[in-house]
Tab-separated table of C-alpha atoms in Angstrom:
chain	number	residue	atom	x	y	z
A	19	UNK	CA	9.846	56.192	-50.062
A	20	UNK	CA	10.873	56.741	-46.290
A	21	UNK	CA	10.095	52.972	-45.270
A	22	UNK	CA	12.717	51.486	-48.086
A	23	UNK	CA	15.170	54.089	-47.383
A	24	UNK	CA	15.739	52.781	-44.059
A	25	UNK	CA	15.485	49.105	-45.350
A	26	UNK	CA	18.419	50.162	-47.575
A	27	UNK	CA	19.762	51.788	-44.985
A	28	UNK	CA	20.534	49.298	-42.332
A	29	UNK	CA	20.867	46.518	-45.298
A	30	UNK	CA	24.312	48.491	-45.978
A	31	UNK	CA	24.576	48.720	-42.418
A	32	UNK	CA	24.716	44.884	-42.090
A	33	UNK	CA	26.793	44.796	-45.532
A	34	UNK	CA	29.585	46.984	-43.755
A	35	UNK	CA	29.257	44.346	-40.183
A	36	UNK	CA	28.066	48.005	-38.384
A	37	UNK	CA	25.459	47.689	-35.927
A	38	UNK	CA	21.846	48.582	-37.291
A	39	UNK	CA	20.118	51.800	-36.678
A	40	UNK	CA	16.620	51.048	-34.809
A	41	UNK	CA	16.334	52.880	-32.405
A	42	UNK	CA	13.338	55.873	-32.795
A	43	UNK	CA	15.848	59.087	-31.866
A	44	UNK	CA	19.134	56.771	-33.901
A	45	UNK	CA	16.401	57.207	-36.936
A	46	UNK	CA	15.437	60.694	-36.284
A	47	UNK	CA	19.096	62.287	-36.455
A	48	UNK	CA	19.712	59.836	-39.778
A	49	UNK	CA	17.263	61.851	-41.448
A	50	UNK	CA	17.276	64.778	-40.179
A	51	UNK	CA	17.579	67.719	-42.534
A	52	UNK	CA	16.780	65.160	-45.639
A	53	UNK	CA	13.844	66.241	-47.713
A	54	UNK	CA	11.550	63.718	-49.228
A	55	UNK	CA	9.546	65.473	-51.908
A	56	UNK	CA	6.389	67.527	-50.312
A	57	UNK	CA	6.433	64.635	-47.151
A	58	UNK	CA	6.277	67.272	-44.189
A	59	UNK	CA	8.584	66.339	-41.046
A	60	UNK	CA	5.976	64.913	-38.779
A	61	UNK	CA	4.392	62.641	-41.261
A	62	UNK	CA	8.235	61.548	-42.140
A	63	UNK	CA	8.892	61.116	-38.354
A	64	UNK	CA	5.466	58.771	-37.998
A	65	UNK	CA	7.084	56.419	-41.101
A	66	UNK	CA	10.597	56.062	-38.892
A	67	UNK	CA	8.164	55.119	-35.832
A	68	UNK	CA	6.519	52.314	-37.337
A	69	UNK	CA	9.738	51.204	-38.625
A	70	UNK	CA	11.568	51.531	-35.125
A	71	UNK	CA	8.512	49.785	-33.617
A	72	UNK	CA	8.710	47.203	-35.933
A	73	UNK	CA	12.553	46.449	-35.808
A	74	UNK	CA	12.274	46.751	-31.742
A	75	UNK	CA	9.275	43.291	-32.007
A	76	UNK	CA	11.578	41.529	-33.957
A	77	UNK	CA	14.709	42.452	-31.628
A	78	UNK	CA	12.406	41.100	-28.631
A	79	UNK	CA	11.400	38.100	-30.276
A	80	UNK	CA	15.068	37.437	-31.341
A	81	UNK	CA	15.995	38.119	-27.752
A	82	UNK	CA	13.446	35.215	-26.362
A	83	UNK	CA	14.569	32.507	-29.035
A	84	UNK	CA	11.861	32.929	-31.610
A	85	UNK	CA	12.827	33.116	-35.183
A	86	UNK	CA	12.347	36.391	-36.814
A	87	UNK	CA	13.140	39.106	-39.670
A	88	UNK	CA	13.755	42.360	-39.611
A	89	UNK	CA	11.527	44.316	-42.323
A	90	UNK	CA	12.316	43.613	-45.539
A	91	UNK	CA	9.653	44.457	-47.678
A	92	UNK	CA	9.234	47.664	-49.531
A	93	UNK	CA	6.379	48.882	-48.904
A	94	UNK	CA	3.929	51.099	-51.941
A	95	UNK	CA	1.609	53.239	-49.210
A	96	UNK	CA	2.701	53.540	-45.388
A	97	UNK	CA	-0.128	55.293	-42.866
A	98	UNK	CA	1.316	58.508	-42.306
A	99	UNK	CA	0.110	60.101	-38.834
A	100	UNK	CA	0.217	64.153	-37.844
A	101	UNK	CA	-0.523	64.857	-34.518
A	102	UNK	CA	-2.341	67.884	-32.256
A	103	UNK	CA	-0.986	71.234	-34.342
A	104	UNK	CA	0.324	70.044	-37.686
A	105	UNK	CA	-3.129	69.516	-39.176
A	106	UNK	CA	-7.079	71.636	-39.406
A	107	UNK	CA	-10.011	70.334	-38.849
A	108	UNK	CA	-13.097	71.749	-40.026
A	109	UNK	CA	-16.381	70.104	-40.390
A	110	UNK	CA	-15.289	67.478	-43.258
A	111	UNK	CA	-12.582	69.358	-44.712
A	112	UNK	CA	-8.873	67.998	-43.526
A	113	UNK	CA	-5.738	70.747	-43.828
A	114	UNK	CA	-2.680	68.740	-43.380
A	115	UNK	CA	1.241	70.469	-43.183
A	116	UNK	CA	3.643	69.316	-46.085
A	117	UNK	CA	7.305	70.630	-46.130
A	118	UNK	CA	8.672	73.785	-46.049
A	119	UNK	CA	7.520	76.146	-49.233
A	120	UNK	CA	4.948	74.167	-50.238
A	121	UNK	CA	1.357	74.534	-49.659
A	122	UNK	CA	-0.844	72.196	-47.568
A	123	UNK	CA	-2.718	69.027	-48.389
A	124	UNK	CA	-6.461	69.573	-48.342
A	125	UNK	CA	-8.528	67.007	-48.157
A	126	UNK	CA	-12.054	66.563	-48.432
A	127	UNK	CA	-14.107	64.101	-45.905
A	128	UNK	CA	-17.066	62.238	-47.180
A	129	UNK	CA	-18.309	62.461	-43.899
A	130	UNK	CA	-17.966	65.197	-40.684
A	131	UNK	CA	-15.944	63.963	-37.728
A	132	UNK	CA	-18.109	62.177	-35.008
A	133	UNK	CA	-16.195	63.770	-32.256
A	134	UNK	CA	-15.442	67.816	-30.717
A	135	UNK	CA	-13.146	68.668	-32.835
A	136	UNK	CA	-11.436	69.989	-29.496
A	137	UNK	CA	-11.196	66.614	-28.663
A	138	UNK	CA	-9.260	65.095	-31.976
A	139	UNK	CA	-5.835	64.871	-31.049
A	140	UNK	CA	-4.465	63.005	-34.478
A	141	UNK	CA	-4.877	62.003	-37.660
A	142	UNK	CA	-3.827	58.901	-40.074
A	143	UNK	CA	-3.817	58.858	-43.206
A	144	UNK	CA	-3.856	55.495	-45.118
A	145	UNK	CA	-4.904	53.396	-47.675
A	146	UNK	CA	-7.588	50.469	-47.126
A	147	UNK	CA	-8.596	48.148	-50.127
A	148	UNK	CA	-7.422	50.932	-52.655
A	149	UNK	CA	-9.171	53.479	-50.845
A	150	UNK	CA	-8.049	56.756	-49.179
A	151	UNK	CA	-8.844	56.583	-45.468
A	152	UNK	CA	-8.285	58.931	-42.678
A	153	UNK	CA	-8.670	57.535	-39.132
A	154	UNK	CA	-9.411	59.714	-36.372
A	155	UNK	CA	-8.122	59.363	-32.719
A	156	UNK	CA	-10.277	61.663	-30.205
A	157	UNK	CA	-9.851	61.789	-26.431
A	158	UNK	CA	-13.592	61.687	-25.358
A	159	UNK	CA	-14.281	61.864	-21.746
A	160	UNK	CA	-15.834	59.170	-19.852
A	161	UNK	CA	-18.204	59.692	-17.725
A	162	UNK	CA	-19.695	57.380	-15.212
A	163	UNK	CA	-23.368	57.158	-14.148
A	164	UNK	CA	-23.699	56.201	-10.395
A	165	UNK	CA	-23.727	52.418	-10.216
A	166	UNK	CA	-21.765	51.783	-13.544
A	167	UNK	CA	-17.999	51.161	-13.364
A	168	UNK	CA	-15.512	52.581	-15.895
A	169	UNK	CA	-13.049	50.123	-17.584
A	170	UNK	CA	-10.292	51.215	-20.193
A	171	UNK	CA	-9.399	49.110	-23.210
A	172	UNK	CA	-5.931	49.281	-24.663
A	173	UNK	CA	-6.126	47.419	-28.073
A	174	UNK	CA	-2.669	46.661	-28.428
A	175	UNK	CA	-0.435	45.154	-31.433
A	176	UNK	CA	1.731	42.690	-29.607
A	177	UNK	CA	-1.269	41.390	-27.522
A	178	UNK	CA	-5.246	41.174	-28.453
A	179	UNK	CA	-6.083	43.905	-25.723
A	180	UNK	CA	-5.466	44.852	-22.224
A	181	UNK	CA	-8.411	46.214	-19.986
A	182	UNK	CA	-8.607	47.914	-16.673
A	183	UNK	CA	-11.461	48.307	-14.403
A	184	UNK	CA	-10.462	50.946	-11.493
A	185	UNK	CA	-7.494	49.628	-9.738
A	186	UNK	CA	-8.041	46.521	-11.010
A	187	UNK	CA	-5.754	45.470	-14.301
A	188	UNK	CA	-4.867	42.245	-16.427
């Protein structure tokens, strides 16, 4: 379990008064060259990002007075993510890389992808009300009709969403 190895790991940081590791390239060389069972190196790598990500909020909020924790909780099933090249798409079958010298994950979609497959440039993989879930992020052009104006929506964690219409921004 990636997530409560680096719990542990910066709990015995704090024990021994060193400063934490949370930093996203601190993480990476901590466990580099570790193996955790058939968990391939990207999907490892996405588990330290969310971790990192999550230690950075609390450092911010820390930083502007606000009380906080640094994660804590073990965690049974984090989303694991592979990116553009470390996973096959085909129709509703899923091919996703596990470590070295063993083979890869296949999993069957109920469902095909709504997008190019050209266009899909990661997967997640996840668990939702006890359910096996993979989520799906495309890059689908957009293309304006003459009249219409374009606007993009970032849906953001630390705020509800951010949108931008041409030049114009929040």
């Amino acid at each position: 379990d990636v997530w409560a190895a680096l719990i542990e790991l910066n709990a015995y940081r704090f024990r021994r008064r060193a400063r934490p590791l949370f930093g996203y390239q601190e993480l990476c060389r901590e466990v580099t060259g570790v193996s955790v069972g058939d968990l391939s190196a990207t999907a490892l790598r996405s588990v330290v990002r969310r971790y990192s990500d999550a230690c950075m909020e609390v450092a911010k909020r820390k930083r502007r007075g606000e009380r906080a924790r640094y994660p804590r909780r073990r965690r049974f099933y984090v989303p694991l993510r592979w990116y553009a090249g470390r996973f096959t798409l085909d129709r509703r079958r899923l091919q996703l890389s596990c470590a070295r010298g063993t083979p890869p994950l296949v999993v069957r979609l109920s469902r095909e992808v709504p997008y190019p497959l050209s266009e899909v440039r990661s997967v997640t993989l996840a668990i939702d009300a006890g359910r096996l879930v993979v989520q799906v992020t495309a890059e689908v052009p957009a293309t304006p009709t003459q009249g219409t104006a374009v606007a993009g929506v970032d849906v953001g964690i630390i705020h509800p969403f951010a949108v931008a219409v041409g030049d114009q921004g929040p």
